Amino acid sequence: MLTNHAKLMQFFSVANEVTGRKKLQKMIYILQKCGMPFEEKYEFHFYGPYSEELTLRVEELCNLGFIHEEKEDKSNYYQYHYTITNDGEEFLHQFAMDMPDFSSQVEAMKGKSSRFLELVATMLYFDGLSTEENIAKVHTVKPKQKYTNEEIQAAHAFIEGLKQ
């Protein structure tokens, strides 16, 4: 088993359940940007930062029976729920992982919407820009989302809180 797979297993163990593929993508990216040792490569995509590697690793973990993916029909789209299985927990107990504690960040993100985490991840993707340039970039790359100043301020405050 590869180390990066085991790191994801640790994430699922801490998270208990993650609802939504987009939310999962954003949570791992945000943790990575907060200094957690997740190594998936991300590119900017339609919904913000996206990792093909993460998608493939999650699929592999599902195929191994370590992660359970439940597909829920929401009339015009499918919602996915991810949980760690008993086999996954058993594997984690046998595999020594030296990961920093990221449980408080995971709990904070679980309480947020995918839309909000998309904003946070997008802001973090362009974190090399000044605050003004970052906000302008968000409005440029996400015009259909119509993020308000209040949402952007909340995302900025959320980022600051996560990094503490």
JSON list of N, CA and C in Angstrom, two decimals, residues 54-95:
[
{"chain": "A", "resi": 54, "resn": "LEU", "atom": "N", "xyz": [-6.19, 12.40, -6.80]},
{"chain": "A", "resi": 54, "resn": "LEU", "atom": "CA", "xyz": [-7.08, 12.14, -5.66]},
{"chain": "A", "resi": 54, "resn": "LEU", "atom": "C", "xyz": [-8.27, 11.29, -6.09]},
{"chain": "A", "resi": 55, "resn": "THR", "atom": "N", "xyz": [-8.85, 11.63, -7.22]},
{"chain": "A", "resi": 55, "resn": "THR", "atom": "CA", "xyz": [-9.98, 10.86, -7.74]},
{"chain": "A", "resi": 55, "resn": "THR", "atom": "C", "xyz": [-9.59, 9.40, -7.93]},
{"chain": "A", "resi": 56, "resn": "LEU", "atom": "N", "xyz": [-8.43, 9.15, -8.53]},
{"chain": "A", "resi": 56, "resn": "LEU", "atom": "CA", "xyz": [-7.97, 7.78, -8.77]},
{"chain": "A", "resi": 56, "resn": "LEU", "atom": "C", "xyz": [-7.66, 7.04, -7.47]},
{"chain": "A", "resi": 57, "resn": "ARG", "atom": "N", "xyz": [-7.05, 7.73, -6.51]},
{"chain": "A", "resi": 57, "resn": "ARG", "atom": "CA", "xyz": [-6.71, 7.08, -5.23]},
{"chain": "A", "resi": 57, "resn": "ARG", "atom": "C", "xyz": [-7.98, 6.70, -4.47]},
{"chain": "A", "resi": 58, "resn": "VAL", "atom": "N", "xyz": [-8.97, 7.58, -4.47]},
{"chain": "A", "resi": 58, "resn": "VAL", "atom": "CA", "xyz": [-10.23, 7.28, -3.78]},
{"chain": "A", "resi": 58, "resn": "VAL", "atom": "C", "xyz": [-10.90, 6.08, -4.45]},
{"chain": "A", "resi": 59, "resn": "GLU", "atom": "N", "xyz": [-10.88, 6.06, -5.77]},
{"chain": "A", "resi": 59, "resn": "GLU", "atom": "CA", "xyz": [-11.45, 4.93, -6.51]},
{"chain": "A", "resi": 59, "resn": "GLU", "atom": "C", "xyz": [-10.73, 3.63, -6.14]},
{"chain": "A", "resi": 60, "resn": "GLU", "atom": "N", "xyz": [-9.41, 3.67, -6.06]},
{"chain": "A", "resi": 60, "resn": "GLU", "atom": "CA", "xyz": [-8.64, 2.49, -5.68]},
{"chain": "A", "resi": 60, "resn": "GLU", "atom": "C", "xyz": [-8.98, 2.03, -4.26]},
{"chain": "A", "resi": 61, "resn": "LEU", "atom": "N", "xyz": [-9.13, 2.99, -3.34]},
{"chain": "A", "resi": 61, "resn": "LEU", "atom": "CA", "xyz": [-9.47, 2.64, -1.96]},
{"chain": "A", "resi": 61, "resn": "LEU", "atom": "C", "xyz": [-10.86, 2.03, -1.88]},
{"chain": "A", "resi": 62, "resn": "CYS", "atom": "N", "xyz": [-11.77, 2.51, -2.71]},
{"chain": "A", "resi": 62, "resn": "CYS", "atom": "CA", "xyz": [-13.11, 1.92, -2.78]},
{"chain": "A", "resi": 62, "resn": "CYS", "atom": "C", "xyz": [-13.02, 0.49, -3.32]},
{"chain": "A", "resi": 63, "resn": "ASN", "atom": "N", "xyz": [-12.23, 0.30, -4.38]},
{"chain": "A", "resi": 63, "resn": "ASN", "atom": "CA", "xyz": [-12.07, -1.04, -4.97]},
{"chain": "A", "resi": 63, "resn": "ASN", "atom": "C", "xyz": [-11.43, -2.03, -4.00]},
{"chain": "A", "resi": 64, "resn": "LEU", "atom": "N", "xyz": [-10.57, -1.54, -3.12]},
{"chain": "A", "resi": 64, "resn": "LEU", "atom": "CA", "xyz": [-9.93, -2.39, -2.11]},
{"chain": "A", "resi": 64, "resn": "LEU", "atom": "C", "xyz": [-10.88, -2.69, -0.95]},
{"chain": "A", "resi": 65, "resn": "GLY", "atom": "N", "xyz": [-12.00, -1.97, -0.88]},
{"chain": "A", "resi": 65, "resn": "GLY", "atom": "CA", "xyz": [-12.95, -2.17, 0.21]},
{"chain": "A", "resi": 65, "resn": "GLY", "atom": "C", "xyz": [-12.60, -1.41, 1.47]},
{"chain": "A", "resi": 66, "resn": "PHE", "atom": "N", "xyz": [-11.69, -0.44, 1.37]},
{"chain": "A", "resi": 66, "resn": "PHE", "atom": "CA", "xyz": [-11.29, 0.35, 2.53]},
{"chain": "A", "resi": 66, "resn": "PHE", "atom": "C", "xyz": [-12.17, 1.59, 2.71]},
{"chain": "A", "resi": 67, "resn": "ILE", "atom": "N", "xyz": [-12.74, 2.06, 1.63]},
{"chain": "A", "resi": 67, "resn": "ILE", "atom": "CA", "xyz": [-13.65, 3.21, 1.64]},
{"chain": "A", "resi": 67, "resn": "ILE", "atom": "C", "xyz": [-14.95, 2.77, 0.99]},
{"chain": "A", "resi": 68, "resn": "HIS", "atom": "N", "xyz": [-16.05, 3.18, 1.58]},
{"chain": "A", "resi": 68, "resn": "HIS", "atom": "CA", "xyz": [-17.36, 2.88, 1.00]},
{"chain": "A", "resi": 68, "resn": "HIS", "atom": "C", "xyz": [-17.90, 4.14, 0.34]},
{"chain": "A", "resi": 69, "resn": "GLU", "atom": "N", "xyz": [-18.29, 4.02, -0.93]},
{"chain": "A", "resi": 69, "resn": "GLU", "atom": "CA", "xyz": [-18.89, 5.13, -1.67]},
{"chain": "A", "resi": 69, "resn": "GLU", "atom": "C", "xyz": [-20.36, 4.79, -1.88]},
{"chain": "A", "resi": 70, "resn": "GLU", "atom": "N", "xyz": [-21.23, 5.66, -1.37]},
{"chain": "A", "resi": 70, "resn": "GLU", "atom": "CA", "xyz": [-22.66, 5.48, -1.57]},
{"chain": "A", "resi": 70, "resn": "GLU", "atom": "C", "xyz": [-23.15, 6.57, -2.50]},
{"chain": "A", "resi": 71, "resn": "LYS", "atom": "N", "xyz": [-23.85, 6.14, -3.55]},
{"chain": "A", "resi": 71, "resn": "LYS", "atom": "CA", "xyz": [-24.36, 7.05, -4.58]},
{"chain": "A", "resi": 71, "resn": "LYS", "atom": "C", "xyz": [-25.85, 7.30, -4.30]},
{"chain": "A", "resi": 72, "resn": "GLU", "atom": "N", "xyz": [-26.20, 8.55, -4.06]},
{"chain": "A", "resi": 72, "resn": "GLU", "atom": "CA", "xyz": [-27.58, 8.92, -3.75]},
{"chain": "A", "resi": 72, "resn": "GLU", "atom": "C", "xyz": [-28.16, 9.71, -4.92]},
{"chain": "A", "resi": 73, "resn": "ASP", "atom": "N", "xyz": [-29.31, 9.27, -5.42]},
{"chain": "A", "resi": 73, "resn": "ASP", "atom": "CA", "xyz": [-29.98, 9.95, -6.53]},
{"chain": "A", "resi": 73, "resn": "ASP", "atom": "C", "xyz": [-30.75, 11.15, -5.99]},
{"chain": "A", "resi": 74, "resn": "LYS", "atom": "N", "xyz": [-30.36, 12.35, -6.44]},
{"chain": "A", "resi": 74, "resn": "LYS", "atom": "CA", "xyz": [-30.99, 13.60, -6.01]},
{"chain": "A", "resi": 74, "resn": "LYS", "atom": "C", "xyz": [-31.83, 14.19, -7.15]},
{"chain": "A", "resi": 75, "resn": "SER", "atom": "N", "xyz": [-32.53, 13.39, -7.88]},
{"chain": "A", "resi": 75, "resn": "SER", "atom": "CA", "xyz": [-33.39, 13.72, -9.02]},
{"chain": "A", "resi": 75, "resn": "SER", "atom": "C", "xyz": [-32.64, 14.25, -10.24]},
{"chain": "A", "resi": 76, "resn": "ASN", "atom": "N", "xyz": [-31.87, 15.33, -10.12]},
{"chain": "A", "resi": 76, "resn": "ASN", "atom": "CA", "xyz": [-31.17, 15.83, -11.31]},
{"chain": "A", "resi": 76, "resn": "ASN", "atom": "C", "xyz": [-29.65, 15.68, -11.22]},
{"chain": "A", "resi": 77, "resn": "TYR", "atom": "N", "xyz": [-29.18, 15.06, -10.15]},
{"chain": "A", "resi": 77, "resn": "TYR", "atom": "CA", "xyz": [-27.75, 14.78, -10.02]},
{"chain": "A", "resi": 77, "resn": "TYR", "atom": "C", "xyz": [-27.55, 13.68, -8.97]},
{"chain": "A", "resi": 78, "resn": "TYR", "atom": "N", "xyz": [-26.32, 13.18, -8.88]},
{"chain": "A", "resi": 78, "resn": "TYR", "atom": "CA", "xyz": [-25.99, 12.17, -7.87]},
{"chain": "A", "resi": 78, "resn": "TYR", "atom": "C", "xyz": [-25.12, 12.80, -6.80]},
{"chain": "A", "resi": 79, "resn": "GLN", "atom": "N", "xyz": [-25.41, 12.47, -5.56]},
{"chain": "A", "resi": 79, "resn": "GLN", "atom": "CA", "xyz": [-24.60, 12.91, -4.42]},
{"chain": "A", "resi": 79, "resn": "GLN", "atom": "C", "xyz": [-23.86, 11.68, -3.91]},
{"chain": "A", "resi": 80, "resn": "TYR", "atom": "N", "xyz": [-22.57, 11.82, -3.62]},
{"chain": "A", "resi": 80, "resn": "TYR", "atom": "CA", "xyz": [-21.76, 10.71, -3.16]},
{"chain": "A", "resi": 80, "resn": "TYR", "atom": "C", "xyz": [-21.40, 10.91, -1.69]},
{"chain": "A", "resi": 81, "resn": "HIS", "atom": "N", "xyz": [-21.48, 9.81, -0.93]},
{"chain": "A", "resi": 81, "resn": "HIS", "atom": "CA", "xyz": [-21.12, 9.81, 0.49]},
{"chain": "A", "resi": 81, "resn": "HIS", "atom": "C", "xyz": [-19.96, 8.84, 0.66]},
{"chain": "A", "resi": 82, "resn": "TYR", "atom": "N", "xyz": [-18.93, 9.27, 1.36]},
{"chain": "A", "resi": 82, "resn": "TYR", "atom": "CA", "xyz": [-17.76, 8.43, 1.59]},
{"chain": "A", "resi": 82, "resn": "TYR", "atom": "C", "xyz": [-17.57, 8.17, 3.08]},
{"chain": "A", "resi": 83, "resn": "THR", "atom": "N", "xyz": [-17.37, 6.90, 3.41]},
{"chain": "A", "resi": 83, "resn": "THR", "atom": "CA", "xyz": [-17.06, 6.52, 4.78]},
{"chain": "A", "resi": 83, "resn": "THR", "atom": "C", "xyz": [-15.97, 5.46, 4.76]},
{"chain": "A", "resi": 84, "resn": "ILE", "atom": "N", "xyz": [-15.22, 5.40, 5.85]},
{"chain": "A", "resi": 84, "resn": "ILE", "atom": "CA", "xyz": [-14.20, 4.37, 5.97]},
{"chain": "A", "resi": 84, "resn": "ILE", "atom": "C", "xyz": [-14.89, 3.08, 6.42]},
{"chain": "A", "resi": 85, "resn": "THR", "atom": "N", "xyz": [-14.45, 1.96, 5.91]},
{"chain": "A", "resi": 85, "resn": "THR", "atom": "CA", "xyz": [-15.04, 0.66, 6.26]},
{"chain": "A", "resi": 85, "resn": "THR", "atom": "C", "xyz": [-14.28, 0.05, 7.45]},
{"chain": "A", "resi": 86, "resn": "ASN", "atom": "N", "xyz": [-14.82, -1.04, 7.98]},
{"chain": "A", "resi": 86, "resn": "ASN", "atom": "CA", "xyz": [-14.12, -1.75, 9.06]},
{"chain": "A", "resi": 86, "resn": "ASN", "atom": "C", "xyz": [-12.77, -2.25, 8.58]},
{"chain": "A", "resi": 87, "resn": "ASP", "atom": "N", "xyz": [-12.72, -2.75, 7.33]},
{"chain": "A", "resi": 87, "resn": "ASP", "atom": "CA", "xyz": [-11.44, -3.19, 6.76]},
{"chain": "A", "resi": 87, "resn": "ASP", "atom": "C", "xyz": [-10.46, -2.02, 6.67]},
{"chain": "A", "resi": 88, "resn": "GLY", "atom": "N", "xyz": [-10.98, -0.85, 6.32]},
{"chain": "A", "resi": 88, "resn": "GLY", "atom": "CA", "xyz": [-10.14, 0.34, 6.26]},
{"chain": "A", "resi": 88, "resn": "GLY", "atom": "C", "xyz": [-9.59, 0.72, 7.62]},
{"chain": "A", "resi": 89, "resn": "GLU", "atom": "N", "xyz": [-10.43, 0.67, 8.65]},
{"chain": "A", "resi": 89, "resn": "GLU", "atom": "CA", "xyz": [-9.98, 0.98, 10.02]},
{"chain": "A", "resi": 89, "resn": "GLU", "atom": "C", "xyz": [-8.94, -0.05, 10.48]},
{"chain": "A", "resi": 90, "resn": "GLU", "atom": "N", "xyz": [-9.19, -1.32, 10.16]},
{"chain": "A", "resi": 90, "resn": "GLU", "atom": "CA", "xyz": [-8.26, -2.38, 10.52]},
{"chain": "A", "resi": 90, "resn": "GLU", "atom": "C", "xyz": [-6.90, -2.15, 9.86]},
{"chain": "A", "resi": 91, "resn": "PHE", "atom": "N", "xyz": [-6.94, -1.79, 8.58]},
{"chain": "A", "resi": 91, "resn": "PHE", "atom": "CA", "xyz": [-5.70, -1.51, 7.86]},
{"chain": "A", "resi": 91, "resn": "PHE", "atom": "C", "xyz": [-4.94, -0.37, 8.54]},
{"chain": "A", "resi": 92, "resn": "LEU", "atom": "N", "xyz": [-5.65, 0.69, 8.91]},
{"chain": "A", "resi": 92, "resn": "LEU", "atom": "CA", "xyz": [-4.99, 1.84, 9.53]},
{"chain": "A", "resi": 92, "resn": "LEU", "atom": "C", "xyz": [-4.31, 1.47, 10.84]},
{"chain": "A", "resi": 93, "resn": "HIS", "atom": "N", "xyz": [-4.93, 0.57, 11.61]},
{"chain": "A", "resi": 93, "resn": "HIS", "atom": "CA", "xyz": [-4.33, 0.15, 12.88]},
{"chain": "A", "resi": 93, "resn": "HIS", "atom": "C", "xyz": [-3.02, -0.60, 12.66]},
{"chain": "A", "resi": 94, "resn": "GLN", "atom": "N", "xyz": [-2.88, -1.22, 11.50]},
{"chain": "A", "resi": 94, "resn": "GLN", "atom": "CA", "xyz": [-1.67, -2.00, 11.20]},
{"chain": "A", "resi": 94, "resn": "GLN", "atom": "C", "xyz": [-0.60, -1.16, 10.50]},
{"chain": "A", "resi": 95, "resn": "PHE", "atom": "N", "xyz": [-1.00, -0.03, 9.94]},
{"chain": "A", "resi": 95, "resn": "PHE", "atom": "CA", "xyz": [-0.08, 0.81, 9.17]},
{"chain": "A", "resi": 95, "resn": "PHE", "atom": "C", "xyz": [0.27, 2.04, 10.00]}
]
